[in-house]
Amino acid sequence: MAATPNRQFKNICVLSGFTYGKHKEFVDAAIDLGRSIVERKLHLVYGGGNRGLLKLVSEAAFIRGSQVLSIIPRVLKHLGSLSDSSTGEELVVSGMQERITKMLNHADAFIFLPGDLATLEALITLASWAHLHIHQKPIGLLNVNNFYDGFIAFLNHAIKNYFIPFNAKKLFICAHTANELLDMLQAYKLVTFRELYTSDPYFAPILEDVVARFRSDYHLHDEFLFKSNQLCVPDLCLRLKIISELHNEGHMGRDKTLALIANTYFWPTMRREVYHYVETCHICQVSKSAATNVGLYMPLPIPTQPWADISMDFVLGLPRTQRGMDSIFVVVDRFSKMAHFIACKKTTNALTVASLFFREVYRLHGLSSSIVSDRDTRFLSHFWKTLWKLTNTRLNFSSACHPQTYGQTEVVNRSLGNHLRSLVGDNLKMWDQKLYQVEFTYNRTVKHSTGLSPFQVNYGYNPRAPIDLAPVPDLVRKSGNAEDFIEQLQKIHETTQESLKQTTKGYKIMADKKRRALEFQVGDFVWAVLTKDRFSVGEYNKLFARKIGPLEIIEKINPNAYRLKLPSHICTADVFNVKHLIPYRGDHDEDVVADNPNSRANSLHPGGNDEE
């Protein structure tokens, strides 16, 4: 923001309470403000009514010939809260929020006199809207008797503690007299994008070359500079706002946030700034679990088209919502990575799950040729197997808690959990009302494995989000004939399949560099780690022993999955991932283990030696 003299505006909106205050200085300031508005040939907009400081301002302006518009909420007018009629022309609106909106539409600048809580609410609302770039109109504080010193101190304290951006103070102009404040408001100006480009050391020479027609990779459109279809952003504060707006929408990781921003915007330090913002995001650090890199990477076969091969799972143990939902049915397309998140109940049986699938997924994408799922009892039921056999759909069951085989859906579940935690806050029993937002954000975000968002792979384009409604020219969406669209979609699918192959290959190479191979043979004894997923709801406790054993390996399913001989009282799947197995070191004499019920190595005794 920079000061430029002779700012021209006609309408000034004054806000205050409907009392006169304790000190005579408040009354004098209100009358002086009304007179100053007339002297400068300005028009007055205010909140209506015939009481307090606003009455003094409106009367002082009206009787001296100024045009006055009062904007009154209907509820206050009917209740008689504003007392008698207003001065000048009267506009009745439905509520308080609409009153602020109408004031914003009619006024060129705002002045706040000392006032009550409603005055403070209007001040915060207008300041928030200015920070969101909804408007660029100056906000003046008439600091009579240092009335707003406390607010300014609060603002400084919040900025110092990083709760409010440092540039927020620029939204406010503060003065002790009406004439001084009006002078400052008329000298106030927000710089334009063109001026920001000119003062930016990176974009300034580019802008000169574009104007001189020396460059074709950049172009101007309505005073906005574009690099191809990306809007160039020169202002540091605006960059931070874009990053926070798009990251906080779903709290995606740094690469996905970067891809989402780079799809629409450009500035030279974007990667560094996005990475720094995401890595220092407090909500992400609190909400997201740490990744583990144990066990070699074993990918599933690469799909060839959208929704031909899917995976499904349940997210359980969620707080019960007002509609009685406590679980999420997750269905993921293994080709496009598109996901549907369907609220359900833990007690949902196989018949209801099938109904949910056909109602929420089949109607949109048709039948799939294969389904990957874990060994949930609903997926193992006779009804479930018979249903998909009749539809000629192949069922592939993964090992329980086996991320190497069933990694995609579990990764989606983890992402879903992170997003929900970030969005619901303390409203834990309203998570089902946020599922639509999480699903939209997830499907609109570029996936690293395909280089495209699920929406783009399925439909050939990304649907609009709220941030896309900003009044900035959109050069991305263009019309075309049907043949071109089909050809483009086929090319997207071919590119996606090749990307999946290359990404999967790269994943395995990179993942295996950071993982160590650990293989067992049939007959070996191991400790098995019981994760929270293997406990029934309500049975898990952080103080429980986390290992059981030693247990004998009775089958090697693949290098990452082993079937164990579990004691009868352990009610969990008998297939374990290698990441949850620890070699048993000790007495390998099975007779000693079996015959000594007090042995710390007995398979009925959870825990294990501290040395393990």
Coordinates of C-alpha atoms in Angstrom, one line a residue:
M1 CA 0.0 0.0 0.0
A2 CA 1.2 3.5 -0.8
A3 CA 0.0 7.0 -0.3
T4 CA -1.1 9.0 -3.3
P5 CA -2.7 12.5 -3.0
N6 CA -6.1 13.6 -4.1
R7 CA -8.0 10.3 -3.7
Q8 CA -11.5 11.0 -4.9
F9 CA -14.5 9.5 -3.1
K10 CA -18.0 10.7 -2.6
N11 CA -19.6 8.4 0.1
I12 CA -18.3 8.0 3.6
C13 CA -19.8 5.4 5.9
V14 CA -19.7 6.2 9.6
L15 CA -20.2 3.5 12.3
S16 CA -20.6 3.9 16.0
G17 CA -22.9 2.9 18.9
F18 CA -26.3 4.3 19.8
T19 CA -25.2 6.1 23.0
Y20 CA -23.3 9.3 23.6
G21 CA -20.5 7.8 25.7
K22 CA -19.1 9.1 29.0
H23 CA -17.0 12.1 27.8
K24 CA -18.1 15.3 26.1
E25 CA -15.2 14.8 23.6
F26 CA -17.1 12.0 22.0
V27 CA -20.1 14.3 21.3
D28 CA -17.9 17.1 20.0
A29 CA -16.0 14.6 17.7
A30 CA -19.3 13.3 16.2
I31 CA -20.6 16.8 15.5
D32 CA -17.3 17.9 14.1
L33 CA -17.2 14.8 11.8
G34 CA -20.7 15.6 10.4
R35 CA -19.6 19.2 9.7
S36 CA -16.3 18.0 8.0
I37 CA -18.3 15.7 5.8
V38 CA -20.4 18.6 4.6
E39 CA -17.4 20.9 4.1
R40 CA -15.8 18.3 1.8
K41 CA -19.0 17.8 -0.1
L42 CA -19.2 14.1 0.8
H43 CA -22.3 12.0 1.2
L44 CA -23.0 10.1 4.5
V45 CA -23.9 6.5 4.9
Y46 CA -24.7 5.2 8.4
G47 CA -26.5 2.5 10.3
G48 CA -29.8 4.3 10.8
G49 CA -31.8 5.4 13.8
N50 CA -32.0 8.6 15.8
R51 CA -29.9 7.9 18.9
G52 CA -26.4 8.5 20.2
L53 CA -23.3 9.6 18.3
L54 CA -24.7 8.5 15.0
K55 CA -27.7 10.8 15.5
L56 CA -25.3 13.7 16.0
V57 CA -23.2 12.9 12.9
S58 CA -26.3 12.4 10.6
E59 CA -28.1 15.6 11.9
A60 CA -24.9 17.7 11.5
A61 CA -24.5 16.5 7.9
F62 CA -28.2 16.5 6.9
I63 CA -29.1 20.0 8.2
R64 CA -26.1 21.4 6.3
G65 CA -27.2 19.9 3.0
S66 CA -25.3 16.6 2.8
Q67 CA -27.0 13.6 1.2
V68 CA -27.6 11.0 3.9
L69 CA -28.5 7.3 3.5
S70 CA -29.4 5.2 6.6
I71 CA -29.2 1.4 6.3
I72 CA -31.3 -0.4 8.9
P73 CA -31.9 -4.1 9.7
R74 CA -35.6 -4.9 9.6
V75 CA -35.5 -6.7 13.0
L76 CA -34.1 -3.6 14.8
K77 CA -36.6 -1.3 13.1
H78 CA -39.6 -3.5 14.1
L79 CA -38.3 -3.8 17.7
G80 CA -37.9 -0.1 17.9
S81 CA -34.3 -0.5 19.0
L82 CA -33.1 2.5 16.9
S83 CA -35.8 4.9 18.3
D84 CA -37.9 7.1 16.0
S85 CA -37.1 7.7 12.3
S86 CA -33.7 8.0 10.7
T87 CA -32.2 11.1 9.1
G88 CA -32.3 11.3 5.3
E89 CA -33.1 8.4 2.9
E90 CA -33.8 5.0 4.6
L91 CA -32.9 1.6 3.3
V92 CA -34.3 -1.4 5.2
V93 CA -32.4 -4.7 4.9
S94 CA -33.1 -8.2 6.2
G95 CA -30.3 -8.6 8.8
M96 CA -27.0 -7.3 10.2
Q97 CA -24.8 -9.1 7.7
E98 CA -26.7 -7.7 4.8
R99 CA -26.4 -4.2 6.4
I100 CA -22.6 -4.5 6.3
T101 CA -22.8 -5.7 2.7
K102 CA -24.9 -2.8 1.6
M103 CA -22.7 -0.4 3.4
L104 CA -19.7 -1.8 1.6
N105 CA -21.6 -1.4 -1.7
H106 CA -22.6 2.2 -1.1
A107 CA -19.4 3.6 0.7
D108 CA -16.0 4.5 -0.7
A109 CA -14.4 4.6 2.8
F110 CA -15.3 3.9 6.4
I111 CA -14.9 5.8 9.7
F112 CA -15.4 4.3 13.1
L113 CA -16.3 6.5 16.0
P114 CA -16.1 5.1 19.6
G115 CA -18.9 2.5 19.9
D116 CA -20.2 -0.7 21.4
L117 CA -19.8 -4.4 20.6
A118 CA -21.8 -4.1 17.4
T119 CA -19.4 -1.4 16.2
L120 CA -16.4 -3.7 17.0
E121 CA -18.1 -6.6 15.1
A122 CA -18.5 -4.4 12.0
L123 CA -14.9 -3.3 12.3
I124 CA -13.6 -6.8 12.5
T125 CA -15.9 -7.9 9.6
L126 CA -14.7 -5.2 7.3
A127 CA -11.1 -5.7 8.2
S128 CA -11.4 -9.5 7.6
W129 CA -13.0 -8.8 4.2
A130 CA -10.3 -6.4 3.3
H131 CA -7.6 -8.9 4.2
L132 CA -9.4 -11.5 2.0
H133 CA -9.3 -9.0 -0.8
I134 CA -13.1 -8.8 -1.0
H135 CA -12.7 -5.0 -0.9
Q136 CA -10.0 -2.4 -1.0
K137 CA -11.7 0.4 0.8
P138 CA -9.8 2.2 3.6
I139 CA -10.9 1.9 7.2
G140 CA -10.5 5.0 9.5
L141 CA -10.4 5.0 13.3
L142 CA -11.4 8.3 14.9
N143 CA -9.4 7.7 18.1
V144 CA -11.1 10.2 20.4
N145 CA -9.7 10.2 23.9
N146 CA -7.4 7.3 22.8
F147 CA -10.5 5.1 22.6
Y148 CA -9.0 2.7 20.1
D149 CA -5.6 2.4 21.8
G150 CA -6.6 -0.9 23.3
F151 CA -7.7 -2.3 19.9
I152 CA -4.4 -1.2 18.3
A153 CA -2.4 -2.8 21.2
F154 CA -4.4 -6.0 20.8
L155 CA -3.6 -5.9 17.0
N156 CA 0.2 -5.4 17.7
H157 CA 0.2 -8.3 20.3
A158 CA -1.6 -10.7 17.9
I159 CA 0.8 -9.7 15.1
K160 CA 3.8 -10.2 17.4
N161 CA 2.5 -13.7 18.3
Y162 CA 1.9 -14.6 14.6
F163 CA -1.9 -14.9 14.9
I164 CA -2.5 -12.0 12.5
P165 CA -0.3 -11.2 9.4
F166 CA 2.1 -8.3 9.9
N167 CA 0.5 -6.4 7.0
A168 CA -2.9 -6.3 8.8
K169 CA -2.1 -2.9 10.4
K170 CA -2.1 -1.3 6.9
L171 CA -5.8 -1.8 6.7
F172 CA -6.4 0.8 9.4
I173 CA -5.9 4.6 9.4
C174 CA -5.9 6.2 12.8
A175 CA -6.3 9.9 13.7
H176 CA -7.5 12.0 16.7
T177 CA -9.6 14.6 14.7
A178 CA -12.1 14.4 11.9
N179 CA -10.2 16.6 9.5
E180 CA -6.9 14.8 10.0
L181 CA -8.6 11.4 9.4
L182 CA -10.4 12.6 6.3
D183 CA -7.2 14.0 4.9
M184 CA -5.5 10.7 5.5
L185 CA -8.3 8.7 3.9
Q186 CA -8.3 10.9 0.8
A187 CA -4.5 10.4 0.5
Y188 CA -4.8 6.7 0.9
K189 CA -4.5 4.3 -2.0
L190 CA -4.0 0.6 -2.6
V191 CA -1.5 -0.1 -5.2
T192 CA -2.6 -1.9 -8.4
F193 CA -1.2 -5.1 -9.7
R194 CA 0.5 -3.1 -12.5
E195 CA 2.3 -1.0 -9.9
L196 CA 3.3 -4.1 -7.9
Y197 CA 4.8 -5.6 -11.1
T198 CA 6.7 -2.4 -11.7
S199 CA 8.2 -2.4 -8.2
D200 CA 9.0 -6.1 -8.2
P201 CA 12.7 -6.9 -9.1
Y202 CA 11.7 -10.2 -10.8
F203 CA 8.6 -9.1 -12.7
A204 CA 9.6 -5.5 -13.6
P205 CA 12.0 -6.4 -16.4
I206 CA 9.6 -9.0 -17.7
L207 CA 6.8 -6.5 -17.8
E208 CA 9.0 -4.1 -19.8
D209 CA 9.8 -6.8 -22.3
V210 CA 6.2 -7.8 -22.6
V211 CA 5.1 -4.2 -23.2
A212 CA 7.9 -3.9 -25.8
R213 CA 6.8 -7.2 -27.4
F214 CA 10.2 -8.8 -26.8
R215 CA 8.7 -11.9 -25.0
S216 CA 6.0 -14.3 -25.9
D217 CA 6.0 -16.6 -22.9
Y218 CA 4.4 -13.9 -20.8
H219 CA 1.4 -11.7 -21.7
L220 CA -0.8 -9.0 -20.2
H221 CA -4.6 -9.4 -19.9
D222 CA -6.6 -6.6 -18.2
E223 CA -3.5 -5.3 -16.4
F224 CA -2.7 -8.8 -15.0
L225 CA 0.5 -10.5 -16.1
F226 CA 0.3 -14.1 -17.1
K227 CA 2.9 -16.8 -17.7
S228 CA 1.0 -19.0 -20.0
N229 CA -2.2 -19.6 -18.0
Q230 CA -0.7 -18.8 -14.6
L231 CA -1.4 -15.5 -13.0
C232 CA 1.9 -13.8 -11.9
V233 CA 1.7 -12.8 -8.2
P234 CA 4.2 -10.0 -7.2
D235 CA 2.9 -9.1 -3.7
L236 CA 4.4 -11.1 -0.8
C237 CA 1.3 -10.8 1.4
L238 CA -1.0 -11.9 -1.4
R239 CA 1.3 -14.9 -2.0
L240 CA 1.0 -15.9 1.6
K241 CA -2.8 -15.5 1.4
I242 CA -3.0 -17.8 -1.7
I243 CA -0.8 -20.4 0.0
S244 CA -2.8 -20.4 3.2
E245 CA -6.2 -20.3 1.4
L246 CA -5.4 -23.4 -0.7
H247 CA -3.4 -25.3 1.9
N248 CA -5.9 -24.7 4.7
E249 CA -8.7 -25.9 2.5
G250 CA -7.7 -29.6 3.1
H251 CA -4.2 -29.4 4.7
M252 CA -2.6 -31.4 1.8
G253 CA 1.1 -32.2 1.9
R254 CA 3.7 -29.8 0.5
D255 CA 3.9 -31.4 -3.0
K256 CA 0.1 -31.5 -3.5
T257 CA -0.3 -28.0 -2.2
L258 CA 2.5 -26.8 -4.6
A259 CA 0.8 -28.5 -7.5
L260 CA -2.6 -27.0 -6.6
I261 CA -1.1 -23.5 -6.4
A262 CA 1.1 -23.8 -9.5
N263 CA -1.9 -24.9 -11.6
T264 CA -3.2 -21.3 -11.4
Y265 CA -0.5 -19.0 -10.1
F266 CA 3.2 -18.3 -10.6
W267 CA 6.0 -16.5 -8.8
P268 CA 9.7 -17.4 -8.8
T269 CA 10.1 -18.5 -5.1
M270 CA 6.8 -20.5 -5.0
R271 CA 8.4 -23.9 -4.2
R272 CA 10.4 -22.6 -1.3
E273 CA 7.6 -20.6 0.2
V274 CA 5.0 -23.4 -0.1
Y275 CA 7.4 -25.9 1.4
H276 CA 8.1 -23.6 4.3
Y277 CA 4.5 -22.8 4.9
V278 CA 3.4 -26.5 4.9
E279 CA 6.3 -27.7 7.0
T280 CA 5.6 -25.1 9.6
C281 CA 1.8 -25.5 9.6
H282 CA 0.7 -26.0 13.2
I283 CA -2.4 -28.0 12.3
C284 CA -0.5 -30.4 10.0
Q285 CA 2.2 -31.0 12.7
V286 CA -0.5 -31.8 15.3
S287 CA -2.9 -33.8 13.2
K288 CA -0.7 -35.9 10.8
S289 CA 0.9 -39.1 11.7
A290 CA 4.5 -39.9 11.0
A291 CA 5.3 -42.1 7.9
T292 CA 7.1 -45.4 8.3
N293 CA 9.5 -47.0 5.7
V294 CA 9.6 -50.6 6.7
G295 CA 9.3 -53.5 4.3
L296 CA 10.0 -53.6 0.5
Y297 CA 7.5 -52.0 -1.8
M298 CA 5.2 -54.5 -3.6
P299 CA 2.8 -52.7 -5.9
L300 CA -0.5 -54.0 -7.3
P301 CA -1.0 -54.5 -11.1
I302 CA -1.4 -51.2 -13.0
P303 CA -5.1 -50.5 -14.1
T304 CA -5.9 -49.5 -17.7
Q305 CA -8.9 -47.3 -17.3
P306 CA -11.0 -45.4 -14.7
W307 CA -13.1 -47.3 -12.3
A308 CA -12.2 -50.7 -13.7
D309 CA -10.1 -51.6 -10.7
I310 CA -11.1 -50.2 -7.3
S311 CA -10.2 -50.7 -3.6
M312 CA -12.5 -50.2 -0.6
D313 CA -12.1 -50.0 3.1
F314 CA -13.7 -48.7 6.3
V315 CA -12.6 -45.9 8.6
L316 CA -13.9 -47.0 12.0
G317 CA -13.9 -45.7 15.6
L318 CA -15.1 -42.1 14.8
P319 CA -17.3 -40.1 17.2
R320 CA -21.0 -40.8 16.7
T321 CA -22.6 -37.9 14.8
Q322 CA -26.1 -36.5 15.3
R323 CA -27.3 -38.8 12.5
G324 CA -25.8 -41.8 14.2
M325 CA -22.8 -42.2 11.8
D326 CA -19.6 -43.5 13.3
S327 CA -17.7 -44.9 10.3
I328 CA -16.7 -44.0 6.7
F329 CA -17.0 -46.4 3.7
V330 CA -14.0 -45.4 1.4
V331 CA -14.0 -46.4 -2.3
V332 CA -11.0 -45.5 -4.4
D333 CA -10.4 -45.9 -8.2
R334 CA -6.9 -47.3 -8.6
F335 CA -6.5 -45.7 -12.0
S336 CA -7.5 -42.0 -11.5
K337 CA -7.1 -42.1 -7.7
M338 CA -10.6 -40.6 -7.4
A339 CA -12.2 -41.4 -4.0
H340 CA -15.7 -41.4 -2.6
F341 CA -16.2 -41.0 1.2
I342 CA -19.6 -42.3 2.4
A343 CA -20.7 -41.9 6.0
C344 CA -22.1 -45.1 7.5
K345 CA -22.4 -47.1 10.8
K346 CA -20.1 -49.6 12.2
T347 CA -22.9 -52.1 12.5
T348 CA -23.6 -51.8 8.7
N349 CA -23.8 -55.4 7.3
A350 CA -22.7 -56.7 3.9
L351 CA -26.2 -56.1 2.3
T352 CA -26.2 -52.4 3.4
V353 CA -22.6 -51.9 2.2
A354 CA -23.6 -53.3 -1.2
S355 CA -26.6 -50.9 -1.2
L356 CA -24.3 -48.0 -0.4
F357 CA -21.9 -49.0 -3.2
F358 CA -24.6 -49.2 -5.8
R359 CA -26.3 -46.0 -4.7
E360 CA -23.1 -43.8 -4.4
V361 CA -20.6 -45.4 -6.7
Y362 CA -22.2 -47.7 -9.3
R363 CA -24.6 -44.9 -10.4
L364 CA -21.7 -42.7 -11.2
H365 CA -19.1 -45.1 -12.6
G366 CA -20.7 -48.5 -13.3
L367 CA -19.3 -51.9 -12.3
S368 CA -15.6 -52.7 -11.8
S369 CA -13.7 -55.7 -12.9
S370 CA -11.8 -56.1 -9.6
I371 CA -12.1 -55.0 -6.0
V372 CA -9.2 -54.9 -3.5
S373 CA -10.2 -55.0 0.1
D374 CA -9.0 -56.1 3.5
R375 CA -10.4 -59.2 5.3
D376 CA -13.2 -57.4 7.0
T377 CA -16.0 -59.8 7.9
R378 CA -18.4 -58.0 5.6
F379 CA -16.1 -58.6 2.6
L380 CA -15.7 -62.3 3.6
S381 CA -19.4 -63.0 3.9
H382 CA -21.2 -65.5 1.6
F383 CA -23.5 -62.8 0.4
W384 CA -20.7 -60.4 -0.6
K385 CA -18.7 -63.1 -2.5
T386 CA -21.8 -64.4 -4.2
L387 CA -22.9 -60.9 -5.3
W388 CA -19.7 -60.1 -7.0
K389 CA -19.4 -63.5 -8.5
L390 CA -22.7 -62.9 -10.3
T391 CA -21.4 -59.6 -11.6
N392 CA -18.2 -61.2 -12.8
T393 CA -16.1 -59.0 -10.5
R394 CA -12.9 -60.4 -9.1
L395 CA -12.3 -60.0 -5.4
N396 CA -8.7 -59.5 -4.2
F397 CA -8.2 -59.8 -0.4
S398 CA -5.2 -58.2 1.2
S399 CA -3.7 -59.2 4.5
A400 CA -5.1 -57.4 7.5
C401 CA -3.0 -54.3 8.4
H402 CA -0.9 -55.0 5.3
P403 CA 0.1 -51.6 3.7
Q404 CA 2.4 -53.0 1.0
T405 CA -0.5 -54.9 -0.6
Y406 CA -3.3 -52.7 0.3
G407 CA -1.4 -49.4 0.5
Q408 CA -3.5 -47.2 -1.8
T409 CA -6.7 -47.2 0.3
E410 CA -4.8 -47.0 3.5
V411 CA -3.0 -44.0 2.3
V412 CA -6.3 -42.4 1.3
N413 CA -7.7 -43.2 4.7
R414 CA -4.7 -41.6 6.4
S415 CA -5.2 -38.5 4.2
L416 CA -8.9 -38.5 4.9
G417 CA -8.2 -38.6 8.7
N418 CA -5.7 -35.8 8.4
H419 CA -8.1 -33.6 6.5
L420 CA -11.0 -34.3 8.8
R421 CA -9.0 -33.6 11.9
S422 CA -7.9 -30.3 10.3
L423 CA -11.4 -29.2 9.4
V424 CA -13.6 -30.4 12.3
G425 CA -11.6 -28.8 15.1
D426 CA -13.6 -29.2 18.3
N427 CA -16.8 -30.1 16.5
L428 CA -16.0 -33.8 16.6
K429 CA -19.6 -35.0 16.2
M430 CA -20.2 -33.0 13.0
W431 CA -17.5 -34.7 10.9
D432 CA -20.0 -36.2 8.5
Q433 CA -21.0 -32.7 7.4
K434 CA -17.4 -32.0 6.3
L435 CA -17.1 -35.2 4.1
Y436 CA -18.2 -33.4 1.0
Q437 CA -15.5 -30.7 1.4
V438 CA -12.8 -33.3 2.1
E439 CA -13.9 -35.4 -1.0
F440 CA -14.0 -32.4 -3.3
T441 CA -10.6 -31.2 -2.1
Y442 CA -9.1 -34.6 -2.4
N443 CA -10.4 -35.3 -5.9
R444 CA -9.4 -31.8 -7.1
T445 CA -5.8 -32.1 -5.9
V446 CA -3.1 -33.3 -8.3
K447 CA -1.8 -36.8 -7.4
H448 CA 1.9 -37.4 -7.6
S449 CA 1.4 -40.8 -9.2
T450 CA -0.6 -39.5 -12.2
G451 CA 0.5 -35.9 -12.5
L452 CA -3.2 -34.9 -12.7
S453 CA -6.1 -34.6 -10.3
P454 CA -8.7 -37.4 -10.2
F455 CA -11.3 -35.0 -11.7
Q456 CA -8.9 -34.3 -14.7
V457 CA -8.3 -38.0 -15.3
N458 CA -12.0 -38.9 -15.2
Y459 CA -13.6 -35.8 -16.8
G460 CA -10.8 -34.0 -18.5
Y461 CA -11.0 -30.8 -16.4
N462 CA -11.0 -29.6 -12.8
P463 CA -14.3 -28.2 -11.5
R464 CA -14.3 -24.7 -10.0
A465 CA -13.6 -24.0 -6.3
P466 CA -14.5 -20.9 -4.3
I467 CA -11.1 -19.3 -5.0
D468 CA -11.8 -19.6 -8.7
L469 CA -14.7 -17.2 -8.4
A470 CA -12.4 -14.3 -7.9
P471 CA -12.7 -11.6 -10.7
V472 CA -9.5 -12.7 -12.5
P473 CA -9.6 -13.7 -16.2
D474 CA -9.7 -17.5 -16.6
L475 CA -7.6 -18.5 -19.6
V476 CA -7.6 -22.2 -18.9
R477 CA -11.1 -23.4 -19.7
K478 CA -11.8 -23.2 -23.5
S479 CA -14.5 -24.7 -25.6
G480 CA -13.8 -27.4 -28.3
N481 CA -15.6 -29.9 -30.4
A482 CA -16.6 -33.4 -29.2
E483 CA -13.9 -35.2 -31.3
D484 CA -11.2 -33.0 -29.7
F485 CA -12.5 -33.7 -26.3
I486 CA -12.6 -37.5 -26.8
E487 CA -9.1 -37.4 -28.2
Q488 CA -7.9 -35.3 -25.3
L489 CA -9.5 -37.7 -22.7
Q490 CA -7.9 -40.7 -24.4
K491 CA -4.6 -39.0 -24.4
I492 CA -5.1 -38.2 -20.7
H493 CA -5.8 -41.9 -20.0
E494 CA -2.8 -43.1 -21.9
T495 CA -0.6 -40.6 -20.2
T496 CA -2.0 -41.5 -16.8
Q497 CA -1.3 -45.2 -17.3
E498 CA 2.2 -44.5 -18.4
S499 CA 2.7 -42.2 -15.5
L500 CA 1.4 -44.9 -13.1
K501 CA 3.9 -47.4 -14.5
Q502 CA 6.8 -45.0 -14.3
T503 CA 5.8 -43.7 -10.9
T504 CA 5.3 -47.2 -9.5
K505 CA 8.7 -48.2 -10.8
G506 CA 10.2 -45.1 -9.3
Y507 CA 8.4 -45.7 -6.0
K508 CA 9.9 -49.2 -5.8
I509 CA 13.4 -48.0 -6.5
M510 CA 13.3 -45.1 -4.1
A511 CA 11.3 -46.9 -1.4
D512 CA 13.6 -49.9 -1.4
K513 CA 16.6 -47.7 -1.0
K514 CA 15.2 -46.5 2.3
R515 CA 13.8 -49.9 3.4
R516 CA 15.6 -53.0 4.6
A517 CA 14.6 -56.5 3.5
L518 CA 13.7 -58.7 6.4
E519 CA 12.7 -62.3 5.5
F520 CA 11.6 -65.2 7.6
Q521 CA 11.2 -68.9 6.8
V522 CA 8.4 -71.3 7.8
G523 CA 9.2 -72.6 11.3
D524 CA 10.9 -69.4 12.5
F525 CA 9.7 -67.8 15.7
V526 CA 8.9 -64.1 16.0
W527 CA 7.5 -61.4 18.2
A528 CA 4.3 -59.9 16.6
V529 CA 3.4 -56.3 17.2
L530 CA -0.3 -55.7 18.0
T531 CA -1.3 -52.3 16.5
K532 CA -4.3 -50.4 17.5
D533 CA -6.2 -51.6 14.4
R534 CA -6.1 -55.2 15.7
F535 CA -8.0 -54.4 18.9
S536 CA -11.7 -54.3 19.2
V537 CA -13.2 -50.9 19.7
G538 CA -12.9 -50.0 23.4
E539 CA -10.3 -52.7 24.2
Y540 CA -7.2 -50.7 23.1
N541 CA -5.1 -49.2 25.9
K542 CA -1.8 -47.4 25.6
L543 CA -0.5 -49.4 28.6
F544 CA -1.2 -52.8 27.0
A545 CA 1.9 -54.8 26.0
R546 CA 2.5 -54.2 22.3
K547 CA 4.1 -57.6 21.4
I548 CA 3.0 -61.2 21.7
G549 CA 5.1 -64.2 21.2
P550 CA 7.2 -66.0 20.3
L551 CA 4.9 -67.2 17.6
E552 CA 5.7 -69.7 14.9
I553 CA 5.5 -68.8 11.2
I554 CA 3.4 -71.4 9.5
E555 CA 3.2 -69.9 6.0
K556 CA 5.2 -67.4 3.9
I557 CA 2.6 -65.7 1.7
N558 CA 5.2 -63.3 0.1
P559 CA 8.4 -61.6 1.3
N560 CA 6.2 -59.0 3.1
A561 CA 3.4 -61.2 4.6
Y562 CA 3.5 -64.2 6.9
R563 CA 0.8 -66.4 8.5
L564 CA 1.4 -67.0 12.2
K565 CA 0.2 -69.7 14.6
L566 CA -1.8 -67.6 17.0
P567 CA -2.9 -68.7 20.5
S568 CA -6.7 -69.2 20.7
H569 CA -7.4 -66.1 22.9
I570 CA -5.9 -63.7 20.3
C571 CA -8.8 -62.7 18.1
T572 CA -7.2 -61.0 15.1
A573 CA -6.2 -62.0 11.6
D574 CA -3.3 -64.4 11.5
V575 CA -1.5 -62.7 8.6
F576 CA 1.0 -60.1 9.6
N577 CA 3.1 -57.7 7.6
V578 CA 6.9 -58.0 8.0
K579 CA 7.0 -54.4 9.5
H580 CA 5.1 -55.8 12.5
L581 CA 7.4 -58.9 13.1
I582 CA 10.5 -58.9 15.2
P583 CA 12.9 -61.9 15.2
Y584 CA 12.7 -63.9 18.4
R585 CA 16.1 -64.3 20.0
G586 CA 16.3 -66.7 22.9
D587 CA 15.4 -70.3 23.7
H588 CA 14.4 -72.0 20.4
D589 CA 13.6 -75.3 22.1
E590 CA 9.8 -75.6 21.4
D591 CA 9.4 -78.1 24.2
V592 CA 10.8 -75.7 26.8
V593 CA 8.5 -72.9 25.5
A594 CA 5.4 -75.1 25.5
D595 CA 6.0 -76.9 28.8
N596 CA 7.0 -73.9 30.9
P597 CA 3.8 -71.8 31.4
N598 CA 5.8 -69.2 33.4
S599 CA 8.4 -68.6 30.7
R600 CA 8.6 -65.0 29.5
A601 CA 8.9 -66.6 26.0
N602 CA 5.5 -68.4 26.3
S603 CA 3.2 -67.5 23.4
L604 CA 0.3 -66.8 25.8
H605 CA 2.4 -64.1 27.5
P606 CA 2.3 -60.6 25.8
G607 CA 5.3 -58.4 26.1
G608 CA 8.9 -59.8 25.6
N609 CA 12.2 -59.0 27.2
D610 CA 13.3 -55.4 27.5
E611 CA 16.3 -56.2 25.4
E612 CA 14.1 -57.0 22.4

